[in-house]
Coordinates of C-alpha atoms in Angstrom, one line a residue:
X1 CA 48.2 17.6 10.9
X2 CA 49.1 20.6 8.4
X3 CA 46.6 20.6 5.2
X4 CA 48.3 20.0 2.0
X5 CA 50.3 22.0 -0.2
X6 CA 48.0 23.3 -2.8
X7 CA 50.9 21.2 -5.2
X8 CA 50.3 17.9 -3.5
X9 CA 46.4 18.3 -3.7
X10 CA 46.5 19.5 -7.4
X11 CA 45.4 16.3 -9.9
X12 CA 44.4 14.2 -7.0
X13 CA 40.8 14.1 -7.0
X14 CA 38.9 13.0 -10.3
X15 CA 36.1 15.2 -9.8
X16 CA 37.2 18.6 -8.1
X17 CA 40.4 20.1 -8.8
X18 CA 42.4 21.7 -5.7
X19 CA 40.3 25.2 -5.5
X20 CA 37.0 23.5 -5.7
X21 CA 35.9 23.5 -9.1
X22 CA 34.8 20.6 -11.5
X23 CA 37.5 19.3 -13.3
X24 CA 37.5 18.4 -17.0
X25 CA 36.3 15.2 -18.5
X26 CA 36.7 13.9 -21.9
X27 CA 34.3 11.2 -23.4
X28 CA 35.4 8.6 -25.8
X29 CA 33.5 10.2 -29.3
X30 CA 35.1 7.2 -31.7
X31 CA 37.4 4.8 -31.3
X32 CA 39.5 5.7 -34.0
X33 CA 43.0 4.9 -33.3
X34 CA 43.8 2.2 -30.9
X35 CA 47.4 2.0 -29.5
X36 CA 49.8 -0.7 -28.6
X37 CA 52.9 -0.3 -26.4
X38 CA 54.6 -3.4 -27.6
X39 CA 56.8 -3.2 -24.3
X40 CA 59.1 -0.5 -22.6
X41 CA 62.9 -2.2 -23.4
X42 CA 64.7 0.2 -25.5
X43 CA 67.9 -0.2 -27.2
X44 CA 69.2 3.3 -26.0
X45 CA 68.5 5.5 -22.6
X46 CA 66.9 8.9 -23.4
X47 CA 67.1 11.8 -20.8
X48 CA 63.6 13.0 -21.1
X49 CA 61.8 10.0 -22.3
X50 CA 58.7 10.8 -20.7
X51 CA 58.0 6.6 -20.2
X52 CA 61.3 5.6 -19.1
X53 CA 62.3 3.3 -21.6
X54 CA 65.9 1.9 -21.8
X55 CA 67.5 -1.3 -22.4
X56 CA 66.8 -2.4 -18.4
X57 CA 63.1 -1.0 -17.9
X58 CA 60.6 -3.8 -18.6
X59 CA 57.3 -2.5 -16.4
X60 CA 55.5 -3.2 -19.5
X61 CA 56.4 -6.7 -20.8
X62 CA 56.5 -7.6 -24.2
X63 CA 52.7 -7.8 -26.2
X64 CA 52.6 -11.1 -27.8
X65 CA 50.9 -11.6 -31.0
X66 CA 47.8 -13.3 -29.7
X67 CA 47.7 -10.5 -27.5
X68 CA 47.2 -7.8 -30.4
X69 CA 45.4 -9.8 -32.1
X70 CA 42.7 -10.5 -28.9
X71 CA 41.8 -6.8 -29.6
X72 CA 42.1 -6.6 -33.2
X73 CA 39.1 -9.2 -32.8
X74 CA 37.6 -7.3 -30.5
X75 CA 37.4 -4.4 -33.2
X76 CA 36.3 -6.3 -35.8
X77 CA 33.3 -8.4 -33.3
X78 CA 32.1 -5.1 -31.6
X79 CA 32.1 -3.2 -35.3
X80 CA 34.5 -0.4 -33.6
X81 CA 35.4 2.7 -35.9
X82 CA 39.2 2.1 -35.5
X83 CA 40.8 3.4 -38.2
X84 CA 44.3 3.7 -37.4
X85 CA 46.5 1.4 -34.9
X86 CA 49.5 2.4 -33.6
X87 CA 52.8 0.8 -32.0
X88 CA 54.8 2.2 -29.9
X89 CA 57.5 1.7 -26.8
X90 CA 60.4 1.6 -25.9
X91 CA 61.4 0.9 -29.0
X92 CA 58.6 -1.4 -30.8
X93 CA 61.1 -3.5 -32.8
X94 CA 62.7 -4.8 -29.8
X95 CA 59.8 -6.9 -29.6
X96 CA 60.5 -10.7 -31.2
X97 CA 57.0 -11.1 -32.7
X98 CA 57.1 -7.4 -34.5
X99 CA 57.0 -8.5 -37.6
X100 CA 54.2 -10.8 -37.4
X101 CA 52.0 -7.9 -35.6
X102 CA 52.4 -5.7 -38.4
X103 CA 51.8 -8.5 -41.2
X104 CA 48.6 -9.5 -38.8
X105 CA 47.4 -5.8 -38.2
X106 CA 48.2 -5.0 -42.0
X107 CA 46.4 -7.8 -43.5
X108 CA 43.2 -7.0 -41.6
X109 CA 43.5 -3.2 -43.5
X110 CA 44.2 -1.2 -40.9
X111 CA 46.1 2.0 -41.4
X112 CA 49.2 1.2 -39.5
X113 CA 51.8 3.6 -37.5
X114 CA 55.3 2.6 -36.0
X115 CA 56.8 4.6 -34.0
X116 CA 60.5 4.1 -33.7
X117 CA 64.1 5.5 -33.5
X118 CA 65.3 4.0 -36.7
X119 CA 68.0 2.8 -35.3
X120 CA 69.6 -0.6 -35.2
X121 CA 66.6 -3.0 -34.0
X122 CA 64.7 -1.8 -37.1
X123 CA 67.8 -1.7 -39.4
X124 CA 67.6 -5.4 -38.7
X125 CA 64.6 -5.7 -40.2
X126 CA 65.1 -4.4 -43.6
X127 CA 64.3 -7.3 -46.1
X128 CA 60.5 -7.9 -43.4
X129 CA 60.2 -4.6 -44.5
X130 CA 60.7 -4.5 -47.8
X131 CA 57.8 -7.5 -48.0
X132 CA 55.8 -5.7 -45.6
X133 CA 55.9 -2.6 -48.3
X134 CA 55.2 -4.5 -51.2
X135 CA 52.2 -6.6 -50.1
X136 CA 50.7 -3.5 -48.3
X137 CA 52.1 -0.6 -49.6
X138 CA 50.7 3.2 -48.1
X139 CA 49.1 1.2 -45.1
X140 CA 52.3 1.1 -43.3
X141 CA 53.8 4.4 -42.0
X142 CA 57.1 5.2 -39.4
X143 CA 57.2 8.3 -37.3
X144 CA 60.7 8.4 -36.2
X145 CA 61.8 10.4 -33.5
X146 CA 64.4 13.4 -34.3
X147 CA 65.0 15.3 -31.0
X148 CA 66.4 18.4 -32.9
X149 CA 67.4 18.9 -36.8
X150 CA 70.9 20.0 -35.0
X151 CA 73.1 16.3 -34.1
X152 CA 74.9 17.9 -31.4
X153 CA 71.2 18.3 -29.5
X154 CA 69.6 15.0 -30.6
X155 CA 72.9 13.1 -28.9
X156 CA 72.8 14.6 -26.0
X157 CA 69.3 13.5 -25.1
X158 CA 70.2 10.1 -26.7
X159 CA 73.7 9.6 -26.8
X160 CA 76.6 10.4 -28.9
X161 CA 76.4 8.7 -32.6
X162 CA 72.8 8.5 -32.1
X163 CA 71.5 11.4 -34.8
X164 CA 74.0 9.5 -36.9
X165 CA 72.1 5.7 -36.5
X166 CA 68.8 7.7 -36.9
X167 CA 69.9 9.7 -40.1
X168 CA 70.9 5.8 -41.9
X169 CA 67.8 4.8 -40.6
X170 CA 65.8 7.5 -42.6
X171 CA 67.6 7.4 -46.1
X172 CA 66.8 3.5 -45.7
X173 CA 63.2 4.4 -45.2
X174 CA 63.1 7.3 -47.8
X175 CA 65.0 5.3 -50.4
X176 CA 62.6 2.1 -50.2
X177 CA 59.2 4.4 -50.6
X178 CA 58.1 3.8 -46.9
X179 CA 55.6 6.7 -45.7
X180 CA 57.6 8.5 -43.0
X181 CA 56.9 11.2 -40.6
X182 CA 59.0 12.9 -37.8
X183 CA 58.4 13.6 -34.2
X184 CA 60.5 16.5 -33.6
X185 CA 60.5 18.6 -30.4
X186 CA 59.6 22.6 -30.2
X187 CA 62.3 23.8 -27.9
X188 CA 61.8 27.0 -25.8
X189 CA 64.5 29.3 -27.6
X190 CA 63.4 28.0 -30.8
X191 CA 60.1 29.2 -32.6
X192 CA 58.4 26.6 -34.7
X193 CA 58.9 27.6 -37.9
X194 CA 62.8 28.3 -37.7
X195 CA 63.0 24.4 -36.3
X196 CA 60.5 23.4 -39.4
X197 CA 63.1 25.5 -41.9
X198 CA 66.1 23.6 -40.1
X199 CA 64.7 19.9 -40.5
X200 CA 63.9 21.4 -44.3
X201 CA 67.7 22.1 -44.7
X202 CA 68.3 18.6 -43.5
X203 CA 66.0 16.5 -45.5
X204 CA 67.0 18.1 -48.3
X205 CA 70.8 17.5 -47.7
X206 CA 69.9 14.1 -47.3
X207 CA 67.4 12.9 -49.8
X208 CA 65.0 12.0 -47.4
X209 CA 61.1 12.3 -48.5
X210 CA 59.5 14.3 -45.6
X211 CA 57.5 17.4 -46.1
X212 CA 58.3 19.8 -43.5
X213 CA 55.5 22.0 -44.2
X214 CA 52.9 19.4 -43.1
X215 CA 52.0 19.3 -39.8
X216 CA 51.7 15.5 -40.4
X217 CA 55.3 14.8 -41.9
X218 CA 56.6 17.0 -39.5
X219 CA 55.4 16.6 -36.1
X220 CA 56.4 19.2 -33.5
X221 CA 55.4 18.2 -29.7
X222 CA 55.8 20.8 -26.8
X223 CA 58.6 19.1 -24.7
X224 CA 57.2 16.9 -21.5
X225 CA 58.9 17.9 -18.3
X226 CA 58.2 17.1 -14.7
X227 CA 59.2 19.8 -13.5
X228 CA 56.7 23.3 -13.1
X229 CA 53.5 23.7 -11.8
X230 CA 50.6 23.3 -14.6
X231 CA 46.9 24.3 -14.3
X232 CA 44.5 22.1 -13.7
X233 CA 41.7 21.4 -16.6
X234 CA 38.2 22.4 -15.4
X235 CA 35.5 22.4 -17.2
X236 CA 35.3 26.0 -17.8
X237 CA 38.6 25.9 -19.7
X238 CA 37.2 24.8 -22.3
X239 CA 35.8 27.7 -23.2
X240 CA 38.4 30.1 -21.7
X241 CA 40.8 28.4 -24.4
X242 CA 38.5 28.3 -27.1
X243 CA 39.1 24.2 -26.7
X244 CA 36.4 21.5 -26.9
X245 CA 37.2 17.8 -25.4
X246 CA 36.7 16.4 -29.0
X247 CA 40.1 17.5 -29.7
X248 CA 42.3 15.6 -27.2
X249 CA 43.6 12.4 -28.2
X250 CA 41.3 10.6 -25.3
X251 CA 38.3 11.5 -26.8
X252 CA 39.3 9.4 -30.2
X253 CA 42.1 6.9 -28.9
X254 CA 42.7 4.1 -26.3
X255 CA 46.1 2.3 -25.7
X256 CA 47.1 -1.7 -24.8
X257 CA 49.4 -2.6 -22.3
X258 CA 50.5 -5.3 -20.2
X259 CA 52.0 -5.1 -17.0
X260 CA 55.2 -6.8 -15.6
X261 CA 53.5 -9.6 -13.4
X262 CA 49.6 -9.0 -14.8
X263 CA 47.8 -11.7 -16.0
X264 CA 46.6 -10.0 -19.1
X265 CA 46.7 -6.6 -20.9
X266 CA 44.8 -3.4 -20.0
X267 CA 43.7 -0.6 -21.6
X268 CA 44.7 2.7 -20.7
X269 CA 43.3 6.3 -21.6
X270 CA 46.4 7.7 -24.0
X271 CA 50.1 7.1 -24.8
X272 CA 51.5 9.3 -22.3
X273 CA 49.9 7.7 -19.2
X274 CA 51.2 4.3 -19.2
X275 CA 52.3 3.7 -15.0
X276 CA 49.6 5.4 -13.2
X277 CA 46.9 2.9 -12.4
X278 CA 44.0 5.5 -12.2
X279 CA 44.0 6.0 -15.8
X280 CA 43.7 2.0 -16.5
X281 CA 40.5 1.6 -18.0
X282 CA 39.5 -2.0 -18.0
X283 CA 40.5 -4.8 -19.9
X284 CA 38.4 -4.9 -23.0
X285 CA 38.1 -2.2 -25.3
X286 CA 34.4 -2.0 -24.2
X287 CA 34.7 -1.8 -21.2
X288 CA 37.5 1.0 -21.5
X289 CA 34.4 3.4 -23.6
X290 CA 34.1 5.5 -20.2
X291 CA 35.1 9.5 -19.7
X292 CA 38.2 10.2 -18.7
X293 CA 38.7 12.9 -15.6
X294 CA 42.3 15.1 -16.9
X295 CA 43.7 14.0 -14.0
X296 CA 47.4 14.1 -14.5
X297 CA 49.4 16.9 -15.3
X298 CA 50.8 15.6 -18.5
X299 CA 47.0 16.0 -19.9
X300 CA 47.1 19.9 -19.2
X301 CA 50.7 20.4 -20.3
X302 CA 50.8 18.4 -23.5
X303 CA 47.1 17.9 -24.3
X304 CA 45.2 20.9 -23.5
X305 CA 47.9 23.5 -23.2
X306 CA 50.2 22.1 -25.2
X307 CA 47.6 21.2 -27.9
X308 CA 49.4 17.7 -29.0
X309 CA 48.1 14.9 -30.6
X310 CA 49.6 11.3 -30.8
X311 CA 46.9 10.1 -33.0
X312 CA 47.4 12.6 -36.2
X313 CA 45.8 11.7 -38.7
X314 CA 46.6 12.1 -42.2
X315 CA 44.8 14.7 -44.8

């Protein structure tokens, strides 16, 4: 039998990467931002979506409001130092009992972050909203996802009229005071600040409240391919890069799924590793307080490398 490529043994084993050395681990410091992905059904089909949503993929089912709340009980019986939670998809207001998460996870105080494509399925939601804004005010924030500050670019990764649905989606947000960010992309032939000086130019054409100077506002993640071959993470990168493991989002952040066919939700290590079973943590939040091994090559690419975080916080 040939031995393997050194591509199919790279991010296999949890302890040694492919040449031998110990590979990174990142502890869980605080619990501060615990994440939901209310389910993976989309309204549209994106080219790059890094979990595969559309409007047929349902691998993770819909959470159910006892669901969420199971763990927001959790928080509050275990005294956890969650701070923020977060929702997220597919698109989170596909899911029937949306509203009623928010007003739960709002009542309780907790910072709260949607992240959506401002598109119809929220649009449908406007007067929930509006309540949902009064009674709680800065507590509720959007982060809506702009592929490119250019329409032409966003439509092609989401489909044609689509910057269009997102832009109404905005001004709706912006004119009713709702707290909104942007998750905008950093493309290769595009240095960050000239895209930050483009989605300027737009906002201000349109009236819509985002500061593009704040790296919270603005968001600007390093594009997620499957394609390349990334470095492994070993413990010596840390301080190669001048890193520590308190700054990826694992060391601060969990996230709640639930699994066509399971019985109940899991928790998993991050937002970006929803399918691959080795990253599934347990099914409490206690039981999920264990180190992670960067195992997966989105953790070197977007995490490390990449140096994104889902869980910004704000200033």
């Amino acid at each position: 039998m040939n031995a393997p490529t050194l591509i199919t043994a790279k991010f296999v084993d949890p302890v040694r990467t492919a040449k031998g050395e110990r590979r990174a681990r990142v502890h869980l410091k605080r619990l501060e931002t615990l994440w939901f992905n209310t389910g993976t059904l989309c309204n549209i089909t994106c080219q790059n979506c890094y979990i595969e949503s559309s409007p047929s993929n349902d691998r993770l089912v819909y959470l159910s409001l006892a669901d969420v709340t199971a763990y927001l009980d959790e928080v509050r019986a275990e005294r956890l130092p969650v701070r923020m939670i977060g929702f997220t998809g597919g698109e989170p207001f596909m899911n029937r009992d949306m509203i009623a998460i928010l007003t739960e996870t709002l009542e309780r105080g907790f910072e709260t972050l949607v992240l959506t494509n401002a598109m119809r399925p929220m649009m449908r939601r406007q007067e929930q909203l509006r309540r949902l804004r009064e009674a709680h005010g800065g507590l509720l924030r959007f982060r809506v996802s702009l592929d490119s500050h250019h329409a032409a670019i966003h439509d092609a990764e989401r489909g044609v009229g689509s910057f269009a649905k997102a832009m109404e989606g905005l001004r709706f947000l912006s004119r009713e005071g709702f707290q909104i960010e942007i998750a905008g992309r950093h493309l290769d032939d595009e240095p960050e600040a000239v895209a930050r000086a483009g989605y300027r130019e737009l906002f201000d054409r349109e009236a819509i409240a985002v500061d593009c100077d704040d790296p919270v506002q603005l968001v600007i993640f390093p594009e997620i391919t499957s394609d390349g071959n990334p470095p492994e993470i070993t413990e010596a990168c840390w301080g190669i890069l001048n890193k520590s493991p308190d700054d990826v989002m694992c060391a601060t952040s969990r996230m709640v799924v639930r699994r066509k066919g399971a019985d109940a939700p899991a928790v998993v290590a991050c937002t970006l590793i929803a399918y691959d079973e080795r990253f599934e943590l347990g099914r409490t939040l206690k039981q999920a307080e264990v180190a992670v091994p960067l195992n997966h090559r989105s953790c070197a690419t977007f995490c490390v490398l990449g140096g994104a975080a889902c869980g910004v916080k704000k200033s």
